[in-house]
XYZ file of C-alpha atoms in Angstrom:
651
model
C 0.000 0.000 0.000
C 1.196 3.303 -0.772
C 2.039 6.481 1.784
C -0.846 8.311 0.445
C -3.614 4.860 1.584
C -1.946 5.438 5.174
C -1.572 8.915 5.222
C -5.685 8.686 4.863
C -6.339 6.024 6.940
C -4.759 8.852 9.838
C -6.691 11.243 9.546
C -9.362 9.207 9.420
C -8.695 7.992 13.491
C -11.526 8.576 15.194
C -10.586 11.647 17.958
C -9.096 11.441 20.759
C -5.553 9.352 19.467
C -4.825 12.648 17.110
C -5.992 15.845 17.441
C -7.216 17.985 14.812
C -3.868 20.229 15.487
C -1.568 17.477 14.802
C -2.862 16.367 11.465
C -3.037 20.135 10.633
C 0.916 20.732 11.218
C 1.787 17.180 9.459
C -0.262 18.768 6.692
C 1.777 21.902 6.738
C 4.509 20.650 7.079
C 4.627 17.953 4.361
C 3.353 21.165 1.817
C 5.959 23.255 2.968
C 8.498 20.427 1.827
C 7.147 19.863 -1.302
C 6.247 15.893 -0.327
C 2.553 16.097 0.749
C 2.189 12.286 -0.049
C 5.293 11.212 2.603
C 3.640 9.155 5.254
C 6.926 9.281 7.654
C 7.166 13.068 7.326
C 3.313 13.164 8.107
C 3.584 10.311 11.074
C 6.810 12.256 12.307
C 4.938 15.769 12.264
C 2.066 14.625 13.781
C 3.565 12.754 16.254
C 5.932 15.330 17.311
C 3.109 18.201 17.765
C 0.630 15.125 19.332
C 4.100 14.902 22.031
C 4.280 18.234 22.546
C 0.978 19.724 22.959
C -1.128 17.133 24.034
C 1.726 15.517 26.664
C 3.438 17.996 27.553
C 6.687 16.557 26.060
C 9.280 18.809 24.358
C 10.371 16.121 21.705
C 9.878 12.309 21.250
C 12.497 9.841 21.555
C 12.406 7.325 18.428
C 14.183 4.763 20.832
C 11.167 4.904 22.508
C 9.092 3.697 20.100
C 11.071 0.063 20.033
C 9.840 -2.198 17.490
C 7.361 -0.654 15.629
C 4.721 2.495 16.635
C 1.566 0.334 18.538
C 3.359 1.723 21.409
C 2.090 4.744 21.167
C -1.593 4.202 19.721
C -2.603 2.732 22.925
C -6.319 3.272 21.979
C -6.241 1.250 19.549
C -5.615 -1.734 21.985
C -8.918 -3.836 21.067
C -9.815 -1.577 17.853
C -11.529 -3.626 15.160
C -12.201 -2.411 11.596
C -9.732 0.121 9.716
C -8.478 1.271 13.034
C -7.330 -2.986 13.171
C -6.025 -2.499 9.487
C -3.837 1.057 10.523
C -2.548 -1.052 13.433
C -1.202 -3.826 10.765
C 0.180 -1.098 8.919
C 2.332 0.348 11.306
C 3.537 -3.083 13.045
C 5.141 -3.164 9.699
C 7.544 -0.005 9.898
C 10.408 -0.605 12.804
C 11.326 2.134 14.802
C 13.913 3.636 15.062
C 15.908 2.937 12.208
C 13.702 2.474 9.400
C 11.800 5.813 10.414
C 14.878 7.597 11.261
C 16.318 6.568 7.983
C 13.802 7.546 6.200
C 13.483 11.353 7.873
C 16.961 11.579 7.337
C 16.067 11.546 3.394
C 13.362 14.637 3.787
C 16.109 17.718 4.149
C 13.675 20.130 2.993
C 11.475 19.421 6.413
C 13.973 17.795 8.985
C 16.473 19.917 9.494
C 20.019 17.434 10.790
C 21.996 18.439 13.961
C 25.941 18.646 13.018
C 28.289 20.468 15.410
C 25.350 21.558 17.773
C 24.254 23.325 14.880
C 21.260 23.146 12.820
C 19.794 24.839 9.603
C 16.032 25.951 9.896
C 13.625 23.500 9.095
C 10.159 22.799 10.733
C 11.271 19.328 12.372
C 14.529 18.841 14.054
C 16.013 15.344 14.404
C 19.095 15.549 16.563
C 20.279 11.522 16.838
C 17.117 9.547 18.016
C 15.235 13.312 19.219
C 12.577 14.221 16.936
C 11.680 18.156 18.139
C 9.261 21.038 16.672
C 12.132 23.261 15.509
C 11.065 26.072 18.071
C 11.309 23.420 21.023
C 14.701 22.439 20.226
C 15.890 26.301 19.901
C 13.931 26.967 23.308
C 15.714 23.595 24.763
C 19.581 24.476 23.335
C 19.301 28.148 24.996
C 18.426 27.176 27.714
C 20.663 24.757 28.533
C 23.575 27.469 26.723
C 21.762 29.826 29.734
C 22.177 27.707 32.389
C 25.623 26.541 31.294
C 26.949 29.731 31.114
C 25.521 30.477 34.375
C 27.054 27.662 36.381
C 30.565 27.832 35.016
C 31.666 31.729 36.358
C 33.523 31.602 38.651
C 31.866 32.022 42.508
C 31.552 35.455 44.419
C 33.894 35.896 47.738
C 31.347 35.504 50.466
C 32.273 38.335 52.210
C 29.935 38.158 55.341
C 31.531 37.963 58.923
C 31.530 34.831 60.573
C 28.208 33.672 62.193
C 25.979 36.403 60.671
C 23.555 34.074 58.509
C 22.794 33.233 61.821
C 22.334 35.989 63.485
C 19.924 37.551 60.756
C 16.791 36.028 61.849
C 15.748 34.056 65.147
C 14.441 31.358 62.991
C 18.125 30.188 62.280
C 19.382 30.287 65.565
C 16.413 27.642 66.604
C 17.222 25.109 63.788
C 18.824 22.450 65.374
C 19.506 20.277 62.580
C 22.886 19.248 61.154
C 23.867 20.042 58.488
C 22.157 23.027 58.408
C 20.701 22.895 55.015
C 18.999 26.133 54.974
C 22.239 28.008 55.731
C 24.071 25.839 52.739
C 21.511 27.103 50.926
C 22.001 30.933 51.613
C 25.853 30.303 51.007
C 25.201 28.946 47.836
C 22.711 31.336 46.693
C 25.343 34.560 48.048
C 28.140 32.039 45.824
C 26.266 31.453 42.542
C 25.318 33.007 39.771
C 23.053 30.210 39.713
C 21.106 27.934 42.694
C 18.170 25.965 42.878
C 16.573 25.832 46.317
C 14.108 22.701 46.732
C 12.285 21.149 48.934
C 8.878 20.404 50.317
C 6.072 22.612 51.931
C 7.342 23.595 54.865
C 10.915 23.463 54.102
C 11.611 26.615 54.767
C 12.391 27.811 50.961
C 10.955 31.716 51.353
C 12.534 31.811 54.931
C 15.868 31.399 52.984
C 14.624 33.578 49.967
C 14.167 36.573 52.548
C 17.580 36.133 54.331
C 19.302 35.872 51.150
C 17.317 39.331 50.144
C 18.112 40.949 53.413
C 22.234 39.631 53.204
C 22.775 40.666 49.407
C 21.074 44.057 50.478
C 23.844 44.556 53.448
C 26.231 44.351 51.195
C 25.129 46.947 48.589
C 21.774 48.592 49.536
C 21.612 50.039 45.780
C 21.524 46.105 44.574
C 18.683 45.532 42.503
C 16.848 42.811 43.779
C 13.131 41.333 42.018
C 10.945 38.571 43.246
C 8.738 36.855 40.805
C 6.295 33.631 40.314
C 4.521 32.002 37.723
C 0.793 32.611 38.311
C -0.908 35.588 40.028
C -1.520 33.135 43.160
C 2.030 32.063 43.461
C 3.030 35.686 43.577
C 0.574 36.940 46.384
C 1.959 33.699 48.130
C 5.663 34.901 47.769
C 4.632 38.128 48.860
C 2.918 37.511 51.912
C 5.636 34.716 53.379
C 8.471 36.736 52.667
C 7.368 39.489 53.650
C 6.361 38.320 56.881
C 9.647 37.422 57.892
C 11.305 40.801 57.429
C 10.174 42.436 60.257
C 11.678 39.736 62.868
C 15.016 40.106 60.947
C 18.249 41.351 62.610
C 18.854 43.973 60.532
C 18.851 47.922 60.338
C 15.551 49.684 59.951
C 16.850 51.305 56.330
C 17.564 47.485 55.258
C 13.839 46.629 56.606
C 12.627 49.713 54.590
C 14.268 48.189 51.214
C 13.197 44.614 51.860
C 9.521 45.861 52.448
C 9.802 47.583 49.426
C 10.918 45.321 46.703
C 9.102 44.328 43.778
C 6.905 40.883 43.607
C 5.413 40.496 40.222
C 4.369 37.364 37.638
C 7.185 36.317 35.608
C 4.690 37.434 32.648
C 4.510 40.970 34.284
C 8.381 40.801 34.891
C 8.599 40.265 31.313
C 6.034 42.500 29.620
C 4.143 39.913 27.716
C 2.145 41.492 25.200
C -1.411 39.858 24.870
C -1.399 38.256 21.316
C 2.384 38.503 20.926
C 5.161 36.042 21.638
C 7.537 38.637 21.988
C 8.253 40.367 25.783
C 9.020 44.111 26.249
C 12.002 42.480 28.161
C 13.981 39.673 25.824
C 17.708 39.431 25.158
C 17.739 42.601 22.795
C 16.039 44.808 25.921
C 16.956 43.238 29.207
C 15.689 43.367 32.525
C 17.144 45.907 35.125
C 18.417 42.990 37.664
C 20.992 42.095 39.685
C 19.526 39.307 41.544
C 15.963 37.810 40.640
C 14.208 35.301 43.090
C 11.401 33.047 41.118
C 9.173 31.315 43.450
C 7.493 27.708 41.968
C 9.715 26.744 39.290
C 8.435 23.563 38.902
C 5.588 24.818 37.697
C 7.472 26.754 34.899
C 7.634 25.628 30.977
C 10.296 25.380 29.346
C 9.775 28.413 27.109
C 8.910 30.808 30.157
C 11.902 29.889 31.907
C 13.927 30.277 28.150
C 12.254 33.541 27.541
C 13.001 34.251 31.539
C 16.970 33.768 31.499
C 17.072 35.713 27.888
C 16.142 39.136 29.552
C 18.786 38.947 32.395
C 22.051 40.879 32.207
C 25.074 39.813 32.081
C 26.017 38.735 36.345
C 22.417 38.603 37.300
C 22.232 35.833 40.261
C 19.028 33.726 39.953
C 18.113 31.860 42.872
C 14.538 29.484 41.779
C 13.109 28.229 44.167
C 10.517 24.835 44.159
C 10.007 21.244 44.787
C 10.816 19.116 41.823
C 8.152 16.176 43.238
C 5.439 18.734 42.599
C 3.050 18.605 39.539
C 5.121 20.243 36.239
C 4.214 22.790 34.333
C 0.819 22.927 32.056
C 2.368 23.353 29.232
C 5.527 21.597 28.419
C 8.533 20.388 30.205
C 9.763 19.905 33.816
C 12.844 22.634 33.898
C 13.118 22.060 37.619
C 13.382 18.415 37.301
C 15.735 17.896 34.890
C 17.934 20.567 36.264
C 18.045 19.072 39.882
C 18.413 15.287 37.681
C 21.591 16.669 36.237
C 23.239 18.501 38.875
C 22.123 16.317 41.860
C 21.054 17.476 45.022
C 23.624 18.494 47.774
C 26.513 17.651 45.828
C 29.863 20.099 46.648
C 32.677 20.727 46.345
C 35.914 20.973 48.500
C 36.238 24.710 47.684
C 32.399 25.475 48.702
C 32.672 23.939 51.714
C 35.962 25.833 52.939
C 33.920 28.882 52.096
C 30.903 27.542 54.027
C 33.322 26.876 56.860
C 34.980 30.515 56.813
C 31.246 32.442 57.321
C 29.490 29.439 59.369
C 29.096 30.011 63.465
C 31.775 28.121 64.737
C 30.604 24.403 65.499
C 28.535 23.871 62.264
C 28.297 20.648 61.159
C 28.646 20.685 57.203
C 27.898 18.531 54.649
C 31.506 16.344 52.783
C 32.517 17.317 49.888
C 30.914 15.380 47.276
C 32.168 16.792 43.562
C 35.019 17.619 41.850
C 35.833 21.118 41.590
C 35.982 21.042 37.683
C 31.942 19.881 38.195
C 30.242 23.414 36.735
C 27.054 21.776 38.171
C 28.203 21.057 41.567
C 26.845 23.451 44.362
C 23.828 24.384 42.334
C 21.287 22.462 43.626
C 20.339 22.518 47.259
C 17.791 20.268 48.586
C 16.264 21.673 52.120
C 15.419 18.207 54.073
C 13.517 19.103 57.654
C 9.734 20.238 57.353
C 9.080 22.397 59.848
C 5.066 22.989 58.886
C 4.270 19.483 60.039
C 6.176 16.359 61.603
C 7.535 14.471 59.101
C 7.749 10.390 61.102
C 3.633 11.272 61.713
C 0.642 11.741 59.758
C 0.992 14.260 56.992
C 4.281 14.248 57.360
C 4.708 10.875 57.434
C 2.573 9.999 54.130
C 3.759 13.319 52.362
C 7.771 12.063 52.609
C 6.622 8.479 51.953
C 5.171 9.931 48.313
C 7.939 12.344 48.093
C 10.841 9.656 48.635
C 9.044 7.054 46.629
C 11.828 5.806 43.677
C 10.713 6.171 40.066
C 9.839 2.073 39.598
C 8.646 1.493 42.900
C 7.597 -1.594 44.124
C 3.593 -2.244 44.538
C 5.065 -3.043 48.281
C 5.755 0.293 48.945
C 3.017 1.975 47.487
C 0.178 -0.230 49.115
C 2.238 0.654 52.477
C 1.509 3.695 52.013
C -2.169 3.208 50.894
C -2.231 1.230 54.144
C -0.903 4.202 56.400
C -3.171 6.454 54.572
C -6.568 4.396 55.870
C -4.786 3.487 59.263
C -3.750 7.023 60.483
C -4.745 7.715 63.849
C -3.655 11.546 64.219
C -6.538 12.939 62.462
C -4.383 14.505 59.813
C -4.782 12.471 56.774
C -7.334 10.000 55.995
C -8.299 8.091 52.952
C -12.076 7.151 52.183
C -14.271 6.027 49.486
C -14.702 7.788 46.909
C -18.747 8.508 46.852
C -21.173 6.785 44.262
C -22.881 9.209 42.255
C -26.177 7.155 42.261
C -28.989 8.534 43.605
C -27.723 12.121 44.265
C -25.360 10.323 47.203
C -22.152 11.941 46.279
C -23.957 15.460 45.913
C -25.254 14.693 49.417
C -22.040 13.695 50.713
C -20.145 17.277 49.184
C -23.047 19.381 50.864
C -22.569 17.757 54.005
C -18.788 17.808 54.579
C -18.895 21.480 53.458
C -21.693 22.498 56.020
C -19.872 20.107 58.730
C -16.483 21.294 58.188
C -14.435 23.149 61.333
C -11.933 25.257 61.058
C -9.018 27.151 63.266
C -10.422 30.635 63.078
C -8.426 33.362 65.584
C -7.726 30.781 68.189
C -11.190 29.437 68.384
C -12.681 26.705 65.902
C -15.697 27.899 63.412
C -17.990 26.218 61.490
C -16.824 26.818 57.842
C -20.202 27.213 55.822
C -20.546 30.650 58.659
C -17.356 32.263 56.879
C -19.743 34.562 54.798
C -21.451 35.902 57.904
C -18.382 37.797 59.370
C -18.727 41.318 59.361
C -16.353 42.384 56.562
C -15.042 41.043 53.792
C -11.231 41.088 54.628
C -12.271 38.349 57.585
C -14.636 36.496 55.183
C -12.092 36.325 52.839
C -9.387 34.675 55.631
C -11.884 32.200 57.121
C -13.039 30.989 53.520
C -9.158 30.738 52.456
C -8.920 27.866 55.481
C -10.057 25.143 53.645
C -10.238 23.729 49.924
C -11.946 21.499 47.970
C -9.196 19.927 45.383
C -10.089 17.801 41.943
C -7.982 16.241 39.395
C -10.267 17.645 37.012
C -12.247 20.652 35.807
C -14.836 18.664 34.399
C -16.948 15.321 34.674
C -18.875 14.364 37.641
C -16.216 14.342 40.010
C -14.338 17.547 38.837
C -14.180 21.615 39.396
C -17.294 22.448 37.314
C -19.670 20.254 39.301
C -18.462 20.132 42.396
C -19.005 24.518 42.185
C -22.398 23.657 40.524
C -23.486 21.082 43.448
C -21.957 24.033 46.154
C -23.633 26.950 44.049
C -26.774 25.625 44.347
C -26.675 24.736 47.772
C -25.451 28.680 48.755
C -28.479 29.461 46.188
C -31.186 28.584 48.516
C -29.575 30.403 51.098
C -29.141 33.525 49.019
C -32.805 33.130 47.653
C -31.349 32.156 43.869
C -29.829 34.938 43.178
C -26.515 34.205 40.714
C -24.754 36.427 42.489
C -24.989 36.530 46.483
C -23.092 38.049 49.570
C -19.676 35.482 50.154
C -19.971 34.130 46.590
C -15.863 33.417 46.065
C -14.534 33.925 42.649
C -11.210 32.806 40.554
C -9.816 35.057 37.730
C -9.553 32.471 34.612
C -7.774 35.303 32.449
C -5.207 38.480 33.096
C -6.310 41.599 33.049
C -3.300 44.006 32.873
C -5.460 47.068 33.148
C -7.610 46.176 36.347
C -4.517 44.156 37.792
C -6.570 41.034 38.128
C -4.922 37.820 37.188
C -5.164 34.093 36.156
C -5.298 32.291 39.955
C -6.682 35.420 41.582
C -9.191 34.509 44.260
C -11.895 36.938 45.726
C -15.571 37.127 47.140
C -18.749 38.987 46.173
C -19.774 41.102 49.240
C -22.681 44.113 50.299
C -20.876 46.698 49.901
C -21.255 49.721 51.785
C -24.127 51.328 49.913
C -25.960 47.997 49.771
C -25.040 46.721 46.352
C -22.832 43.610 45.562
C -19.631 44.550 44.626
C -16.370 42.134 44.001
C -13.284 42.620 46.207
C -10.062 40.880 45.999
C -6.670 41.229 47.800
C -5.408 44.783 48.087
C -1.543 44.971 46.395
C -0.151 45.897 49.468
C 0.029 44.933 52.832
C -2.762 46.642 54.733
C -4.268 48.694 51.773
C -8.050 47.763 52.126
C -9.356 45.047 49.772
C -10.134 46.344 46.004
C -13.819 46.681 45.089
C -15.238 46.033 41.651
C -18.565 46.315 39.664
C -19.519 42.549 38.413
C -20.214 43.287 35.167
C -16.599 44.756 34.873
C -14.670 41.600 35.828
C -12.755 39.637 33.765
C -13.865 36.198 33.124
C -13.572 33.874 36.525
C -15.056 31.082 38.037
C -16.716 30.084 41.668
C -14.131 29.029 43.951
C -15.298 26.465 45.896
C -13.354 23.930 44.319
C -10.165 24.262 42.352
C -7.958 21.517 40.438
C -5.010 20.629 42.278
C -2.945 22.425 39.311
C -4.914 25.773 40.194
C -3.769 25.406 43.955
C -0.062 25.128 43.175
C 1.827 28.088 45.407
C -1.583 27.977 47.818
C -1.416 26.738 51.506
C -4.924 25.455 53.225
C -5.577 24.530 56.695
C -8.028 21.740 55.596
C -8.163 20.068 52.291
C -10.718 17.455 50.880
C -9.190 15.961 47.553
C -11.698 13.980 44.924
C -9.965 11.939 41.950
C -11.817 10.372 39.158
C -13.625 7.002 39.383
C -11.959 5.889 36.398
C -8.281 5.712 35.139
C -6.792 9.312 34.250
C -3.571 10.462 32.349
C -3.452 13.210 34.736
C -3.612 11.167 38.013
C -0.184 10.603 38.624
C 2.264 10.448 41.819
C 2.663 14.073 41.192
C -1.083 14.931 41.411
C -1.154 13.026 44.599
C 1.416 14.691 46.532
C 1.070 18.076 45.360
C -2.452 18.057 46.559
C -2.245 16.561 50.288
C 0.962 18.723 50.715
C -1.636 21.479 49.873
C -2.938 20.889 53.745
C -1.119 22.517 56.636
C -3.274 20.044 59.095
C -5.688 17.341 57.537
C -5.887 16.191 54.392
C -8.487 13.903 53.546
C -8.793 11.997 49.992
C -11.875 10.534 48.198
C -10.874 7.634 46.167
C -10.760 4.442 44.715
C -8.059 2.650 46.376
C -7.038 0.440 43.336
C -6.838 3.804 41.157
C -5.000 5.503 43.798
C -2.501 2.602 44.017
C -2.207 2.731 40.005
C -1.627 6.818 40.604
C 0.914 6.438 42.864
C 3.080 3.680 40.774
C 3.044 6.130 38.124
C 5.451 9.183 38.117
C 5.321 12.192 35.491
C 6.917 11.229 32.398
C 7.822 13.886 29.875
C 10.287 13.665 27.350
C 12.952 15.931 26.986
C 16.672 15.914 26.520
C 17.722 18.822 28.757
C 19.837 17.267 30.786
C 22.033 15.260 27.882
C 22.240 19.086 26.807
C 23.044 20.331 30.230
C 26.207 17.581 30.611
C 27.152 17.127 27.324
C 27.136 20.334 25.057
């Protein structure tokens, strides 16, 4: 049969194994090389922009695709019909060297790798990496970025001995050794380039603000930003660092400049022009920055964090900060990941830990030398170990650093131990139930009765939750309501965002007489609005204001400004805020969390989704599920495919 008989018998898939995007760029793509009839230019397109949009990957690996392609049409596992006949088809191309041969023919569309150099073509095939030409630019510069970065030489740490710490009580009551969050503020004072991770309660933003307050004692004129990558994250930054200033031991001028420095979206940092793929700030107009601070970075893409490290001048220190066990980004890539993969955390050097020695209290227990001092990537990556938000041998502790620690191939073993702890815990802090039937209106019933039973730690005294829109003003409202959170894998289906809102909005409807809008309705921005300074992640609540009417108010800008008041109709587009998908709550902290997965197997139930959502909970977490599903969850880390770190070592 000829390319042109398979080429058809793609696009004639039924949805859902490739979108109507990928057989649109395999289309382009085979017209803009002149061979609009070559079914492995088509199947590579298609499968490339399938990998990257759909996935999340930034390239495919042909190695991955060992034997022939049925790998990857996994929907087509008990097909009968034509979709039977495709599946004969492609059992009878092997992969990778017959495909890759064949690319290797189509120079007008797949553009060969020589000398870490390659012409401009749509596709990009650099040895068994099959890339989007764009993906493999933003992939090369970055790792050129970060590279570059890692290999200057270190700053003198010029700070008298014992003063990281004396500059805020919290140091002096650590009693842990090594000291991780003081290796961490040597590193970041060292580098041009560190990575802080760790989980919640880690103390990450403690460090962030001590670094801030240390680089600012040595040059008050130092220009220092703070940035995240959704609106949420950066209110989040904002408020923990901030808090920790005012305990710091430090002069009152120093205090003054640390309460004043700039927290933005990496988007506002940037300028991103709505429409446009081109920042105000890029490599031809760069940022004014001597040292930038980005909160979350796992949940950064690849291009951000390319289009991020492009606008910074020449010296610029960049500490990121994030926990590379947490969900990745939405679109595609895991930065954080592969960056901490390739450098490997707490790995130094002789020379680092002299200088550690030389600005340490005298008595510090530090970490052995673990690299060679010709490793560029060595001292990079610092991975903060005690949790000081909850005990980690109990509990939430206990089951969070049981996911956290869990290798990639676990064994079931493991995972069902945890399962086990999970149903068994007797502290009250994490429990795992059955996930509701939806027969018979039960699992409505069972949403509307843990949200009117629900108690919270309000001001020293416990409340009943569903009373948070009865407090007197808004700004109170809006602190009791932010104490607990229902989480969902999903926006939609029966056990997602959408209806677990609808079941919630209709319950607050009878109270507020059916009225779409009522007093303590909480919204979510869904899209920026430069203009009103509302964005993506913002949270609020419709309230009587004070000439009667309902008005929305979010979060004043700065610490206590009253809360900003808005007509409704003026708003940009948003959501009810009951409920939020555990992606959505990345960067937020909740005292009480109730998580719902799917009754049925999910791509996006993964290990990842699991632990970023109970470590969501500062003191219960409780999870709805199947246990089977959550087993399979668990046993299954993120996977996306990418070849930053080869890059990172090896270019």
């Amino acid at each position: 049969m000829d390319d042109k008989y398979i080429i058809g018998k793609l696009k004639a898939l039924p949805p859902g194994i490739f979108g109507s995007l990928d057989l649109s760029f395999a289309d382009f793509v085979c017209r803009t090389a002149g061979c609009e009839d070559s079914f492995p230019l088509f199947l590579g397109a298609a499968l490339v922009c399938n990998a990257t949009v759909a996935r999340k990957h930034t390239c495919i690996n042909l190695e991955n695709l060992a034997g022939d392609l049925n790998c990857w049409f996994t929907d087509l596992n008990d097909c009968a019909g034509e979709e039977k006949e495709l599946r004969k088809l492609l059992s009878g191309i092997e992969f990778p060297k017959e495909f890759r041969e064949k690319l290797l023919l189509l120079e007008k569309a797949v553009g060969i790798v020589e000398g870490g150099k390659v012409p401009f073509k749509p596709l990009v095939l650099d040895g068994s990496f099959l890339y989007i030409y764009r993906d493999y630019l933003s992939e090369r510069k970055l790792a050129s970025s970060f590279k570059k970065m890692c290999s200057q030489p270190p700053d003198v740490l010029s700070l008298k001995t014992g003063r990281i710490t004396e500059i805020s009580p919290y140091f002096k009551a650590m009693n842990q050794r090594p000291d991780w969050q003081q290796v961490a503020i040597a590193a970041a004072l060292r580098n041009r380039l560190t990575v802080i991770s760790g989980g919640p309660g880690t103390g990450k933003t403690t460090v962030a603000a001590a670094i801030a307050a240390l680089v600012l004692e040595q040059d008050a004129e130092t220009a220092i930003l703070l940035c995240a990558p959704t609106g949420k994250a950066q209110a989040r930054l904002q408020e923990s660092v901030k808090s920790q200033f005012a305990g710091f031991n430090c002069s009152e001028n120093i205090k003054k400049l640390l309460d004043n420095l700039p927290v933005s979206t990496i988007h506002r940092l940037l300028g991103s022009r709505p429409g446009s793929t081109v920042s105000r700030f890029n490599e031809n107009n760069l940022l004014n920055a001597e040292v930038v601070i980005v909160d979350e970075a796992s949940m950064i893409s690849q291009r951000l964090m390319k289009a991020l490290f492009a606008a910074l001048p020449e010296g610029c220190k960049v500490i990121l900060l994030g926990d590379m066990q947490q969900l990745a980004s939405v679109e595609s890539g895991m930065v954080l990941k592969d960056f901490c993969q390739a450098a490997g955390q707490n790995r130094f050097t002789g020379d680092f830990i002299d200088d550690c020695r030389q600005v340490f209290s005298p008595g510090e227990i530090l970490p052995e030398p673990a690299a060679q001092t010709e490793d560029f990537l060595a001292n990079c990556v610092v991975e903060l170990k005690s949790n000081h938000r909850f005990s980690s041998n109990r509990g939430l502790g206990l089951a969070a650093a049981a996911v956290r620690t869990l290798p990639e191939n676990a064994e079931l073993i493991e995972v069902e131990r945890i399962i086990h702890a999970m149903r068994s815990d007797k502290t009250g802090e994490i429990a795992l139930e059955s996930l509701p039937v939806w027969q018979e209106q039960k699992f409505e019933r069972a949403v509307v009765e843990y949200f009117n039973e629900m108690q919270v730690d309000f001001g020293g005294q416990s409340h009943r939750f569903a009373d948070y829109h009865k407090h007197k003003d808004v700004r109170t409202a809006y602190e009791m309501f932010n104490k607990f959170r229902f989480l969902c894998v999903h926006r939609r289906g029966f056990y997602g965002v959408h209806n677990i809102n609808r079941i919630l909005e209709r319950h607050m409807y009878e109270i507020s007489s059916g009225r779409e809008f009522y007093h303590g309705k909480p919204l979510i921005i869904n899209e920026n609005c430069h203009a009103m300074r509302l964005y993506n992640g913002d949270t609020g609540m419709v309230w009587t204001a004070e000439d009667g009417t309902l008005k929305a108010f979010f979060p004043p800008l700065e610490e206590g400004a009253e809360f900003r008041c808005f007509e409704l109709g003026i708003i940009p587009s948003f959501s009810s805020a009951y409920a939020l998908t555990v992606h959505k709550s990345q960067g937020s902290g909740f005292q009480h969390i109730l998580v719902i997965t799917p009754d049925s197997e999910s791509p996006l139930l993964t290990r990842e989704m699991i632990y970023t959502a109970i470590t969501r909970a500062e003191k219960r977490a409780v999870i709805w599920a199947d246990a089977e599903l959550l087993t399979a969850a668990l046993m299954t880390p993120t996977s996306r495919c990418s070849n930053l770190q080869s890059a990172l070592v090896n270019q």
